[in-house]
Amino acid sequence: STWKAELTGNQKGLFYTYKVKIGDKWTEAVDPYARAASVNGDKGAVVDLEETNPKKWKANKKPKFKNPEDAIIYELHVRDLSIQPESGIKR
């Protein structure tokens, strides 16, 4: 089952978890549908993702491919990619 709750007022910037009961034991759980999370992902975060976009974000266009199979997609950790001075990323 999926549960839903709506809160009134401005919740932006708040962190949250859920208390769930499994059997006789209560535990805290992170929202699996959270749009953002705290450091180490131990809490959900309420954010307006539109406010996190850099300037001119909407003007950026994704590359066009004749064949989507031509795309090269990397999955990586940002720190691992940027930690070496040879990465060329300014700190």
JSON list of C-alpha atoms in Angstrom, two decimals:
[
{"chain": "A", "resi": 1, "resn": "SER", "atom": "CA", "xyz": [0.00, 0.00, 0.00]},
{"chain": "A", "resi": 2, "resn": "THR", "atom": "CA", "xyz": [1.04, 3.58, -0.60]},
{"chain": "A", "resi": 3, "resn": "TRP", "atom": "CA", "xyz": [0.03, 6.15, 1.99]},
{"chain": "A", "resi": 4, "resn": "LYS", "atom": "CA", "xyz": [-0.33, 9.87, 1.35]},
{"chain": "A", "resi": 5, "resn": "ALA", "atom": "CA", "xyz": [-0.43, 12.87, 3.69]},
{"chain": "A", "resi": 6, "resn": "GLU", "atom": "CA", "xyz": [-0.76, 16.56, 2.89]},
{"chain": "A", "resi": 7, "resn": "LEU", "atom": "CA", "xyz": [0.40, 19.24, 5.32]},
{"chain": "A", "resi": 8, "resn": "THR", "atom": "CA", "xyz": [-0.60, 22.89, 5.35]},
{"chain": "A", "resi": 9, "resn": "GLY", "atom": "CA", "xyz": [1.91, 25.71, 5.53]},
{"chain": "A", "resi": 10, "resn": "ASN", "atom": "CA", "xyz": [5.41, 26.04, 4.16]},
{"chain": "A", "resi": 11, "resn": "GLN", "atom": "CA", "xyz": [7.42, 22.88, 4.91]},
{"chain": "A", "resi": 12, "resn": "LYS", "atom": "CA", "xyz": [10.34, 23.81, 2.63]},
{"chain": "A", "resi": 13, "resn": "GLY", "atom": "CA", "xyz": [13.74, 23.11, 4.14]},
{"chain": "A", "resi": 14, "resn": "LEU", "atom": "CA", "xyz": [12.49, 20.56, 6.66]},
{"chain": "A", "resi": 15, "resn": "PHE", "atom": "CA", "xyz": [13.84, 17.04, 7.04]},
{"chain": "A", "resi": 16, "resn": "TYR", "atom": "CA", "xyz": [11.62, 14.11, 7.95]},
{"chain": "A", "resi": 17, "resn": "THR", "atom": "CA", "xyz": [11.36, 10.37, 8.50]},
{"chain": "A", "resi": 18, "resn": "TYR", "atom": "CA", "xyz": [8.43, 8.04, 9.06]},
{"chain": "A", "resi": 19, "resn": "LYS", "atom": "CA", "xyz": [7.83, 5.94, 12.14]},
{"chain": "A", "resi": 20, "resn": "VAL", "atom": "CA", "xyz": [6.64, 2.51, 11.06]},
{"chain": "A", "resi": 21, "resn": "LYS", "atom": "CA", "xyz": [5.61, -0.48, 13.10]},
{"chain": "A", "resi": 22, "resn": "ILE", "atom": "CA", "xyz": [6.74, -3.89, 11.91]},
{"chain": "A", "resi": 23, "resn": "GLY", "atom": "CA", "xyz": [5.36, -6.60, 14.14]},
{"chain": "A", "resi": 24, "resn": "ASP", "atom": "CA", "xyz": [5.70, -5.20, 17.66]},
{"chain": "A", "resi": 25, "resn": "LYS", "atom": "CA", "xyz": [8.69, -2.97, 16.92]},
{"chain": "A", "resi": 26, "resn": "TRP", "atom": "CA", "xyz": [8.63, 0.73, 15.94]},
{"chain": "A", "resi": 27, "resn": "THR", "atom": "CA", "xyz": [11.44, 2.02, 13.74]},
{"chain": "A", "resi": 28, "resn": "GLU", "atom": "CA", "xyz": [12.26, 5.16, 11.73]},
{"chain": "A", "resi": 29, "resn": "ALA", "atom": "CA", "xyz": [12.29, 4.87, 7.95]},
{"chain": "A", "resi": 30, "resn": "VAL", "atom": "CA", "xyz": [13.28, 7.19, 5.12]},
{"chain": "A", "resi": 31, "resn": "ASP", "atom": "CA", "xyz": [10.59, 8.06, 2.58]},
{"chain": "A", "resi": 32, "resn": "PRO", "atom": "CA", "xyz": [11.31, 5.88, -0.47]},
{"chain": "A", "resi": 33, "resn": "TYR", "atom": "CA", "xyz": [9.58, 8.53, -2.62]},
{"chain": "A", "resi": 34, "resn": "ALA", "atom": "CA", "xyz": [11.50, 11.54, -1.21]},
{"chain": "A", "resi": 35, "resn": "ARG", "atom": "CA", "xyz": [12.67, 13.94, -3.92]},
{"chain": "A", "resi": 36, "resn": "ALA", "atom": "CA", "xyz": [15.74, 14.91, -1.89]},
{"chain": "A", "resi": 37, "resn": "ALA", "atom": "CA", "xyz": [17.58, 13.50, 1.10]},
{"chain": "A", "resi": 38, "resn": "SER", "atom": "CA", "xyz": [19.92, 14.62, 3.86]},
{"chain": "A", "resi": 39, "resn": "VAL", "atom": "CA", "xyz": [23.60, 13.73, 4.05]},
{"chain": "A", "resi": 40, "resn": "ASN", "atom": "CA", "xyz": [23.95, 9.94, 3.99]},
{"chain": "A", "resi": 41, "resn": "GLY", "atom": "CA", "xyz": [20.28, 9.67, 2.98]},
{"chain": "A", "resi": 42, "resn": "ASP", "atom": "CA", "xyz": [19.02, 9.11, 6.51]},
{"chain": "A", "resi": 43, "resn": "LYS", "atom": "CA", "xyz": [16.16, 11.66, 6.22]},
{"chain": "A", "resi": 44, "resn": "GLY", "atom": "CA", "xyz": [13.88, 12.89, 3.46]},
{"chain": "A", "resi": 45, "resn": "ALA", "atom": "CA", "xyz": [14.08, 16.61, 2.65]},
{"chain": "A", "resi": 46, "resn": "VAL", "atom": "CA", "xyz": [11.36, 18.99, 1.51]},
{"chain": "A", "resi": 47, "resn": "VAL", "atom": "CA", "xyz": [12.73, 21.06, -1.38]},
{"chain": "A", "resi": 48, "resn": "ASP", "atom": "CA", "xyz": [11.47, 22.93, -4.41]},
{"chain": "A", "resi": 49, "resn": "LEU", "atom": "CA", "xyz": [13.66, 21.41, -7.12]},
{"chain": "A", "resi": 50, "resn": "GLU", "atom": "CA", "xyz": [12.98, 24.37, -9.42]},
{"chain": "A", "resi": 51, "resn": "GLU", "atom": "CA", "xyz": [14.83, 26.58, -6.92]},
{"chain": "A", "resi": 52, "resn": "THR", "atom": "CA", "xyz": [17.93, 24.37, -7.07]},
{"chain": "A", "resi": 53, "resn": "ASN", "atom": "CA", "xyz": [18.44, 24.80, -10.81]},
{"chain": "A", "resi": 54, "resn": "PRO", "atom": "CA", "xyz": [21.42, 26.91, -11.95]},
{"chain": "A", "resi": 55, "resn": "LYS", "atom": "CA", "xyz": [20.79, 30.10, -13.94]},
{"chain": "A", "resi": 56, "resn": "LYS", "atom": "CA", "xyz": [19.71, 29.45, -17.53]},
{"chain": "A", "resi": 57, "resn": "TRP", "atom": "CA", "xyz": [18.95, 25.81, -16.65]},
{"chain": "A", "resi": 58, "resn": "LYS", "atom": "CA", "xyz": [15.87, 25.72, -18.86]},
{"chain": "A", "resi": 59, "resn": "ALA", "atom": "CA", "xyz": [17.86, 27.11, -21.79]},
{"chain": "A", "resi": 60, "resn": "ASN", "atom": "CA", "xyz": [20.14, 24.04, -21.76]},
{"chain": "A", "resi": 61, "resn": "LYS", "atom": "CA", "xyz": [19.11, 21.48, -24.32]},
{"chain": "A", "resi": 62, "resn": "LYS", "atom": "CA", "xyz": [19.85, 17.80, -24.16]},
{"chain": "A", "resi": 63, "resn": "PRO", "atom": "CA", "xyz": [21.93, 16.38, -27.00]},
{"chain": "A", "resi": 64, "resn": "LYS", "atom": "CA", "xyz": [20.06, 15.00, -29.97]},
{"chain": "A", "resi": 65, "resn": "PHE", "atom": "CA", "xyz": [20.80, 11.51, -31.20]},
{"chain": "A", "resi": 66, "resn": "LYS", "atom": "CA", "xyz": [19.76, 9.92, -34.44]},
{"chain": "A", "resi": 67, "resn": "ASN", "atom": "CA", "xyz": [19.74, 6.67, -32.50]},
{"chain": "A", "resi": 68, "resn": "PRO", "atom": "CA", "xyz": [19.29, 6.61, -28.71]},
{"chain": "A", "resi": 69, "resn": "GLU", "atom": "CA", "xyz": [21.60, 3.58, -28.72]},
{"chain": "A", "resi": 70, "resn": "ASP", "atom": "CA", "xyz": [24.47, 5.99, -29.55]},
{"chain": "A", "resi": 71, "resn": "ALA", "atom": "CA", "xyz": [24.26, 7.57, -26.08]},
{"chain": "A", "resi": 72, "resn": "ILE", "atom": "CA", "xyz": [27.05, 6.81, -23.63]},
{"chain": "A", "resi": 73, "resn": "ILE", "atom": "CA", "xyz": [25.75, 7.02, -20.07]},
{"chain": "A", "resi": 74, "resn": "TYR", "atom": "CA", "xyz": [27.96, 6.94, -16.99]},
{"chain": "A", "resi": 75, "resn": "GLU", "atom": "CA", "xyz": [26.76, 6.16, -13.49]},
{"chain": "A", "resi": 76, "resn": "LEU", "atom": "CA", "xyz": [29.28, 7.40, -10.97]},
{"chain": "A", "resi": 77, "resn": "HIS", "atom": "CA", "xyz": [29.90, 9.08, -7.65]},
{"chain": "A", "resi": 78, "resn": "VAL", "atom": "CA", "xyz": [30.61, 12.80, -8.13]},
{"chain": "A", "resi": 79, "resn": "ARG", "atom": "CA", "xyz": [33.47, 12.85, -5.60]},
{"chain": "A", "resi": 80, "resn": "ASP", "atom": "CA", "xyz": [35.15, 9.87, -7.27]},
{"chain": "A", "resi": 81, "resn": "LEU", "atom": "CA", "xyz": [34.97, 11.68, -10.61]},
{"chain": "A", "resi": 82, "resn": "SER", "atom": "CA", "xyz": [36.20, 15.03, -9.31]},
{"chain": "A", "resi": 83, "resn": "ILE", "atom": "CA", "xyz": [38.73, 14.21, -6.56]},
{"chain": "A", "resi": 84, "resn": "GLN", "atom": "CA", "xyz": [41.83, 14.02, -8.78]},
{"chain": "A", "resi": 85, "resn": "PRO", "atom": "CA", "xyz": [43.44, 17.32, -9.90]},
{"chain": "A", "resi": 86, "resn": "GLU", "atom": "CA", "xyz": [43.56, 15.91, -13.45]},
{"chain": "A", "resi": 87, "resn": "SER", "atom": "CA", "xyz": [39.76, 15.95, -13.58]},
{"chain": "A", "resi": 88, "resn": "GLY", "atom": "CA", "xyz": [39.90, 19.63, -14.58]},
{"chain": "A", "resi": 89, "resn": "ILE", "atom": "CA", "xyz": [37.03, 20.46, -12.24]},
{"chain": "A", "resi": 90, "resn": "LYS", "atom": "CA", "xyz": [37.59, 23.68, -10.31]},
{"chain": "A", "resi": 91, "resn": "ARG", "atom": "CA", "xyz": [36.97, 23.55, -6.58]}
]
